[in-house]
Each structure stands twice: as C-alpha cells, then as structure tokens.
C-alpha cells in the first residue's frame, strides 16, 4: 500500500486525481451516487490497497445567499463521484437554475454567482452542519458518504481563510472576494495583489498535517500556483508540514509551453511577479534544500527547465484523457521514488 | 378610508383576504410579480383609499434544512401576489422539486417537507436576513416588495413561538412540531394536546398592536380556530389588544354545517374539547362582554347559533369564488358597523 497526498485546486486538480486513481489501479469514478454501497467496505474513503488524500483549496470559498460554497471541494467531490457536469468542469450534471432565477426575481445580491438547484442541496447540508458546529472537514466527510470519491477529501483548513483581490477600477484601488473578480468581472479588472485573508492564523484541517507527515509521496496537482496551491501554502503549518515530511514532494507544472492550461494563471502569476514558464513556477515554489517545498518537478515535454536543488523531468503533461493523466501521475510517483 | 385588520391562517385566510380586497374595491391580486411597479405609489403596501393589515399565524413556522419556513405568511403572500399554486392552495405555481430530490439523495432529514425550488428562494432570503438580525416583520415587508400583496402582511410575532403537538403512538406520549404531525403523519396520530411553545413570552410583531388599536374593524378569518387563530390568541398581548380595541371584532365561522371547510379543524377542536359547531367555536372565542374577544359572529346560512353577548348573523360562508368571498367580507364589515 502506498499513501499519496495531493494538494489540489478545482477542475485541474480533480482531473489529476482521476488519473492518479487510475495509475494506482483504482476505478477513477466510484459507483453512481444513486446506487447504495454494495458492501460495507465501500463506505471507506479508500478501497483497495492504496490510500489517497487530497488536500483541497478552500481559498475560493464564499458565502452566497447565506450558504457556504466550497467550489474546489465540490468540484473534486462531484468529479470523483461521477456527478460533475463534464463539459463545464464544475457543478452538477443535468443542472437546473430555478432557485437562481427566483433569487433574481427578488433582486437578491449577488446575481452573478452560478448557484444550480442540484448543487444547492450540497450547500444547504453543508451550511446547516456548519451552523450546528461541525468543522468543514467533518461536513465534507459526511457529504462524501453519498459521493464516495475514493479519495479522502480534506479541506486545507476548517478556518475561514479567503482569497481576496486588490483591483484597480474607476474608483481607484479596492478589494473584493476572489469569486467576484473571477466570475463577476471575468478576471478582467487589473489586479495589484492577492491577499489570503486569515491565512496567518488558519490551522490545517484535522488530518491534513498527519496525512502529509505519513505520506509516501506528496504531489502538487497542476493547479493554479497562486490562488489554488498558493492559498494553501500561505497557511504556515501546511508549508511547515511540506518542508518536514519524509516523503518526496513532487509538483506538476500547470504551465505548458509558456501557457496556463486552464483558468487564469497567467494573470495571477504576472500579479505576483512570476514569469509564465514552468521553471519560473518551480523557482517560485522553491526547492526544499533551499527553503522551499519541492523535491522534484515535472514539466511538459520540451519545456526544458533547470532549477537548482530540484530534480526536473520532462513528460507529457496534457490531461487529454484519463490514460494520459494516469501516465502523468505515474511519472510523478516515479519521481517521488515510488514504483507502482 | 377604512382600516381593517384580519387575523389569518394560511389557505383559508389568504382566500378570505382576496375577497376582502374585492369587497373594498381593490384588485384582489396585484400585478404579476414579473412586472415592475408601474408607478412609485404601487410600492405602498396599500393602494387606494382602504387599508388592510393581515396579522398572520406564525405558529406553523419551522426550521427545515437550516431554512426558516413560514407557511401561512407565504401562502398569503403568494396568493395575494398572484404566485400561488391555485390547485394546491400553497406554494408556488409551476413549481419544481429538484433540491428536494437532491436532499433525499443525501438522505437528509426531514424528507417529508414539501420544499419547492421556487419557494426555496423565498426561504433563502428570509433566513439570510434573519441571520443578519432583521426581525421577521421586516423580512416579510422586504419579500412583499416583490409580491405587492396589497395587504400589509404582519407576522403575529417576531419571536419563536411554535405549535407543538403531544401525540400518542406505540412509544407512548411524545411531542412533535405541528408540521411533523400535520404533513408527515397526515394528522393521523391521536393528539392529546396542542402547545404553543414560547407564546407566554412572545411579543406581537412591530405594528400588530397598533394596527388592532387603530382599526375600524377587526375580522377573524375562517381559519383553524386552534392552530391558526388559536396560536395567535395564545400570545397575551394580542389577546389584550383584541379586548381593548375600539373596533368591533367579528369572526367568520370556519365550521359550516358541523364540518370544517378545510384542514383538520375537527381533530383540533376535538382535542381541546370544543364541539365541531359554529356556535361552539364562537363560545370558545368568547364574547368581549364576557371576557372573550368577539363582538359578532357570522355563521353559514342555516347554522343557527345563539351565543350570549354576541351578535350572530347567518350568511352564506362558502368561499366558492372571489365574489362569494367578497360578499362574506362585506357582511363581516357590515356586522362591524362599517358600510362600504
């Protein structure tokens, strides 16, 4: 049995987890949510002989209409549980938008957030449990008893720790929630800074430090280095755990041929002064031997990069299908010293 | 201008309010919710020269999936605003049930409550505003800016004051929320008592006492005498306001020919030891001159009743359409001493 920890954002991280499960011989997607577990053992977070924990970004989380939304956790849960809208990459398949239209009928703010009816049930249960005092990690585990993602989904933190964006518009400098910038403004407003509100005081959620400490390999999914991976690294105890684990920490570049594979990583990297190149992102994360968090770095074939203190390998990094993604995961595990 | 106050439950009270509006020359149903107000004056709670305040039962209110549901307030708001499902009598027209099905997919309790998607938007806004600290009366007014019911809808109280039911089943005596008994068990469990939890300490919502004190007529809609009207009379200051107003207080019998016109009033009346007869209900409310709350009582044609201290009149009391209901309202206003 190998224990693998993945630091993950939303869509890209979820797809990488599908490939990692396949690489470890697990069915990428669990049984349909409508089917009850066929055997009691199916209720375990991990079946079979391998154990995957995903530490998932919560910096994008937002309260909307009184509901706690966790976009990245839900994207991972729905993707791995077979409930995601595959074309969109997030939210539920066969989604409807009746509640959203009714909220608009009331003129309720915000009107720009995509709150689907199916998705909303998840938020209702989460919000109710949070109000009852359960931490987000316990709530997430409860939601996963339905979706059975086959991966232990751990929120990076149970604390409120949100990414806010300092933007420049006609009124000068002002700050807004990451989601407002990302969704409402389509990331089109010039950004001067990303701020992880609450990161200094945030503690990793229950299980996160233990999972990293006990891992055989720690992988950084090819997620946004600033607002997905970066928001987790801003939590001091997560960075410390990565620096002190006996496992090798291997990252997969989200930059291929100088372009971000998805999302708006270019804008985010430019804001923090990092070139949009695979090697520059690795330098930003830093080698463990030089005070950073990485031992190895996978770049796309042809993206030659030399980073002092890091073992860099070139492999195809396009998640075109599960087989290609599984090959990426296998290469990452291999670089971590695990032959699976 | 006449000022009329109506104490109202859900479906029956809402229909009576339609008739009262017609009797006062107001359009029974406002403009469709999708149309913006044509003139600023349309935003007022009451247009024209008459002024109707409905004091609406909140004893049926319940928290479900973390949302505050106000069945009677919403039935009145949707009915008077043109959004109600007319056949069902409650909830929204063209309703869908996606969120409810998803909650069932999670196995979330309760699974017996009819939570429609359109309806849910109302509960989301209400719950958010309540959590932000607004009292229910302010929330209700905010929701009514969309529905423009043409009647000032006042919750009986802003305090938590719920009807619970003491039932007997295989486990002996136990208490449950009224809605659980009513909806989940179809009112089929034998009841030994109705209890208005919190009524002794509940204060009338802002505007309720003033409306009753300043009214030209106070009408008791033909609603359930126990769990609709009765739950409001259990609030001491509401009973005091009815006893001290200079307006005449006129009730309309919900019992016609010894049968309840809707709901489960027979069961409720039997539980509190009141015969299911128009006269017995009036005696239960009591004449103001004898320590009760009524000055007059309308019974259905043929339901002769003599109640000491009360002026009783026989008129048709079947709310078959708006015209018939308007005639009932006119008769009630007439008995109150108002010619309109």
XYZ file of C-alpha atoms in Angstrom, chain A:
340
model
C 0.000 0.000 0.000
C 1.204 3.474 -0.794
C -0.056 6.637 0.797
C -0.241 9.582 -1.545
C -1.195 13.140 -0.672
C -2.211 15.560 -3.411
C -2.555 19.303 -2.982
C -5.389 20.217 -5.308
C -7.412 23.098 -6.647
C -10.659 22.630 -8.539
C -11.106 21.462 -12.109
C -7.462 20.652 -12.917
C -6.826 19.041 -9.569
C -9.975 16.943 -9.793
C -8.969 15.650 -13.216
C -5.484 14.884 -11.960
C -6.995 12.883 -9.094
C -8.955 10.806 -11.618
C -5.671 9.961 -13.318
C -3.914 9.220 -10.056
C -6.642 6.771 -9.048
C -6.279 5.039 -12.401
C -2.490 4.951 -12.009
C -2.949 3.221 -8.651
C -5.375 0.686 -10.093
C -8.463 2.205 -8.520
C -11.630 2.824 -10.534
C -11.385 6.537 -11.396
C -15.047 7.177 -10.702
C -16.982 5.396 -7.975
C -20.363 3.746 -8.398
C -23.213 6.073 -9.345
C -24.410 8.111 -6.425
C -27.868 6.637 -6.797
C -26.605 3.145 -6.009
C -26.169 2.181 -2.393
C -22.788 0.787 -1.403
C -22.745 -2.837 -2.430
C -20.655 -3.883 0.553
C -19.849 -2.233 3.856
C -16.216 -1.834 2.823
C -17.306 0.513 0.046
C -18.050 3.094 2.683
C -14.372 3.536 3.463
C -12.769 6.572 1.927
C -10.249 4.400 0.162
C -10.840 0.937 -1.131
C -8.168 -1.404 -2.272
C -4.614 -1.256 -1.149
C -3.759 2.362 -1.866
C -4.654 5.440 0.081
C -5.082 8.888 -1.465
C -5.704 12.052 0.496
C -6.448 15.258 -1.368
C -5.795 18.491 0.496
C -8.149 20.830 -1.320
C -8.002 24.591 -1.618
C -10.650 26.476 0.347
C -9.414 29.957 -0.507
C -12.133 30.292 -3.150
C -14.863 29.507 -0.625
C -17.581 32.096 -0.322
C -20.831 32.722 1.498
C -23.599 33.391 -1.005
C -27.254 33.897 -0.054
C -26.368 32.641 3.408
C -24.888 29.416 2.040
C -21.298 28.258 2.321
C -19.971 27.403 -1.123
C -16.741 25.388 -1.488
C -16.094 25.394 -5.233
C -12.908 23.323 -5.236
C -14.064 20.722 -2.720
C -17.319 20.291 -4.612
C -15.590 20.065 -7.975
C -13.375 17.281 -6.620
C -16.296 15.530 -4.920
C -18.601 15.692 -7.928
C -15.849 14.782 -10.401
C -14.621 11.767 -8.458
C -18.175 10.759 -7.522
C -19.454 10.854 -11.089
C -21.835 13.772 -10.591
C -19.964 16.601 -12.271
C -21.013 18.423 -15.412
C -18.154 17.186 -17.579
C -18.348 19.893 -20.240
C -18.429 22.754 -17.755
C -15.950 21.076 -15.426
C -17.748 22.194 -12.274
C -21.214 21.892 -10.809
C -23.690 19.101 -11.305
C -24.655 17.305 -14.479
C -28.277 17.834 -15.587
C -28.335 21.004 -13.567
C -31.290 23.391 -13.432
C -31.333 27.011 -12.304
C -34.789 27.650 -10.887
C -33.678 28.952 -7.496
C -31.157 31.305 -9.113
C -33.870 32.758 -11.350
C -36.170 33.217 -8.365
C -33.454 34.937 -6.363
C -33.019 37.270 -9.318
C -36.794 37.818 -9.224
C -36.292 39.194 -5.726
C -33.342 41.286 -6.899
C -31.124 39.465 -4.406
C -27.370 40.058 -4.467
C -25.160 38.573 -5.695
C -26.830 37.797 -9.029
C -23.623 36.696 -10.750
C -22.916 33.501 -8.844
C -23.828 30.235 -10.567
C -25.984 28.536 -7.977
C -27.556 25.437 -9.511
C -30.529 23.654 -7.981
C -28.819 20.283 -7.565
C -25.670 21.903 -6.295
C -27.708 23.906 -3.828
C -28.678 20.816 -1.844
C -24.996 20.273 -1.087
C -24.663 23.840 0.156
C -27.789 23.552 2.282
C -26.484 20.474 4.079
C -23.020 21.966 4.481
C -24.343 25.255 5.820
C -26.710 23.582 8.246
C -23.931 21.371 9.622
C -21.541 24.319 9.926
C -24.185 26.285 11.839
C -24.628 23.251 14.077
C -20.932 23.463 14.898
C -19.332 20.771 12.768
C -15.999 21.734 11.191
C -15.795 21.789 7.409
C -13.649 18.637 7.386
C -16.389 16.662 9.152
C -19.034 18.160 6.881
C -17.001 17.189 3.820
C -16.658 13.611 5.046
C -20.424 13.489 5.607
C -21.151 14.723 2.075
C -18.698 12.153 0.724
C -20.700 9.278 2.202
C -23.010 9.955 -0.727
C -20.412 10.584 -3.440
C -17.767 8.076 -2.345
C -14.972 9.775 -4.269
C -12.496 7.029 -3.373
C -10.145 9.745 -2.159
C -10.090 11.287 1.298
C -11.070 14.900 0.580
C -9.592 17.204 3.197
C -10.245 20.930 3.176
C -6.950 22.766 3.562
C -8.376 24.416 6.651
C -11.546 24.436 8.714
C -10.953 28.113 9.388
C -12.218 30.997 7.331
C -9.325 31.835 5.045
C -10.344 33.544 1.814
C -8.524 34.856 -1.189
C -9.311 38.499 -1.794
C -8.141 40.534 -4.748
C -6.966 44.118 -4.747
C -8.099 45.612 -8.035
C -7.912 48.936 -9.768
C -11.004 50.381 -11.367
C -12.532 53.791 -11.940
C -12.821 54.245 -8.189
C -9.168 53.523 -7.609
C -7.845 50.645 -5.534
C -10.321 48.362 -3.806
C -10.513 44.798 -2.568
C -13.082 42.162 -3.446
C -13.573 38.454 -2.913
C -11.717 36.305 -5.411
C -15.007 34.942 -6.780
C -16.312 38.409 -7.504
C -13.197 39.164 -9.531
C -13.122 35.733 -11.177
C -16.804 35.261 -12.028
C -18.448 38.671 -11.969
C -15.610 40.505 -13.681
C -14.204 37.547 -15.629
C -10.783 38.318 -14.126
C -10.712 41.388 -16.375
C -10.010 44.027 -13.736
C -6.297 44.774 -13.296
C -5.024 43.177 -10.101
C -2.329 44.603 -7.908
C -2.341 41.938 -5.186
C -3.865 38.685 -3.971
C -4.377 38.507 -0.218
C -5.165 35.348 1.733
C -7.370 36.799 4.449
C -6.906 34.839 7.656
C -4.070 32.618 6.434
C -1.642 33.631 9.166
C -3.984 32.386 11.867
C -5.518 29.466 9.972
C -4.759 25.936 11.120
C -4.758 22.983 8.734
C -7.955 20.962 8.956
C -7.926 17.796 11.031
C -5.945 15.146 9.211
C -4.002 17.403 6.869
C -0.720 17.562 8.765
C -0.931 13.854 9.655
C -1.574 12.886 6.040
C 1.410 14.893 4.819
C 3.648 13.567 7.595
C 2.704 9.933 6.928
C 2.685 10.136 3.125
C 4.906 8.086 0.867
C 4.632 10.803 -1.753
C 3.225 14.323 -1.835
C 2.123 15.686 -5.204
C 1.190 19.203 -6.177
C -1.533 18.916 -8.806
C -1.149 21.125 -11.894
C -3.466 23.696 -10.315
C -3.189 27.466 -10.233
C 0.085 28.212 -8.395
C -1.251 31.441 -6.908
C -4.910 31.117 -5.970
C -5.153 27.317 -5.615
C -1.819 25.921 -4.415
C -0.579 29.307 -3.241
C -3.536 29.908 -0.960
C -2.766 26.641 0.844
C 0.950 27.372 1.095
C 0.003 30.654 2.764
C -1.113 28.645 5.791
C 2.098 28.404 7.822
C 1.534 24.905 9.237
C 0.849 23.461 5.781
C 4.110 24.884 4.479
C 5.910 23.524 7.559
C 4.368 20.098 7.041
C 5.562 20.023 3.436
C 9.037 21.068 4.500
C 9.285 18.400 7.191
C 7.653 15.325 5.643
C 9.904 12.357 4.898
C 8.069 11.882 1.608
C 9.389 13.499 -1.523
C 7.286 16.467 -2.688
C 6.746 16.487 -6.434
C 4.993 19.191 -8.409
C 3.408 19.055 -11.855
C 3.685 22.220 -13.864
C 0.369 23.873 -14.762
C 2.286 25.879 -17.370
C 2.859 24.122 -20.683
C 4.764 25.836 -23.453
C 4.546 29.117 -21.582
C 0.733 28.977 -21.341
C -1.577 28.113 -18.496
C -3.591 25.006 -19.282
C -6.768 26.407 -17.766
C -8.098 29.188 -15.589
C -6.300 32.470 -15.411
C -2.903 31.506 -14.087
C -1.126 33.927 -16.434
C -2.808 36.910 -14.817
C -2.225 35.515 -11.352
C 1.472 34.825 -11.969
C 2.023 38.217 -13.523
C 0.499 39.838 -10.453
C 2.971 38.196 -8.116
C 5.880 38.821 -10.480
C 6.468 35.259 -11.662
C 7.073 34.574 -15.344
C 4.582 32.267 -17.018
C 7.089 29.470 -17.506
C 7.291 26.002 -15.982
C 10.719 26.689 -14.499
C 9.720 30.033 -13.034
C 6.796 28.450 -11.196
C 9.143 25.827 -9.712
C 11.501 28.563 -8.582
C 8.550 30.317 -7.010
C 7.681 27.184 -5.017
C 11.382 26.691 -4.286
C 13.472 23.610 -3.614
C 13.274 22.119 -0.146
C 17.037 22.164 0.085
C 16.866 25.920 -0.425
C 13.978 26.700 1.950
C 11.146 25.884 -0.462
C 8.759 22.953 -0.645
C 9.693 20.903 -3.737
C 11.978 17.931 -4.305
C 11.028 17.276 -7.899
C 9.220 18.990 -10.758
C 7.543 17.600 -13.826
C 7.468 19.804 -16.901
C 5.866 19.174 -20.254
C 7.980 17.540 -22.927
C 10.135 20.254 -24.454
C 9.743 22.698 -21.556
C 13.351 22.384 -20.505
C 13.901 23.834 -17.068
C 16.797 23.843 -14.667
C 16.036 24.703 -11.099
C 18.820 24.471 -8.511
C 18.102 21.770 -5.943
C 15.263 20.192 -7.939
C 15.121 17.045 -9.976
C 13.261 18.041 -13.136
C 11.828 15.585 -15.644
C 10.069 16.159 -18.930
C 6.926 14.128 -19.600
C 3.716 14.871 -21.499
C 1.557 16.992 -19.193
C -1.686 17.274 -21.179
C -4.662 15.794 -19.313
C -6.438 14.884 -22.542
C -7.974 11.735 -21.105
C -7.711 9.521 -18.056
C -4.958 7.353 -19.580
C -2.776 10.376 -20.340
C -3.445 11.770 -16.883
C -2.639 8.415 -15.283
C 0.706 8.437 -17.079
C 1.412 11.873 -15.588
C 0.566 10.567 -12.125
C 2.774 7.531 -12.631
C 5.661 9.770 -13.669
C 5.132 11.918 -10.590
C 5.067 8.883 -8.295
C 8.178 7.575 -10.003
C 9.960 10.855 -9.422
C 8.869 10.567 -5.795
C 10.643 7.228 -5.629
C 7.544 5.052 -5.760
C 7.191 2.335 -8.387
C 3.515 1.412 -8.694
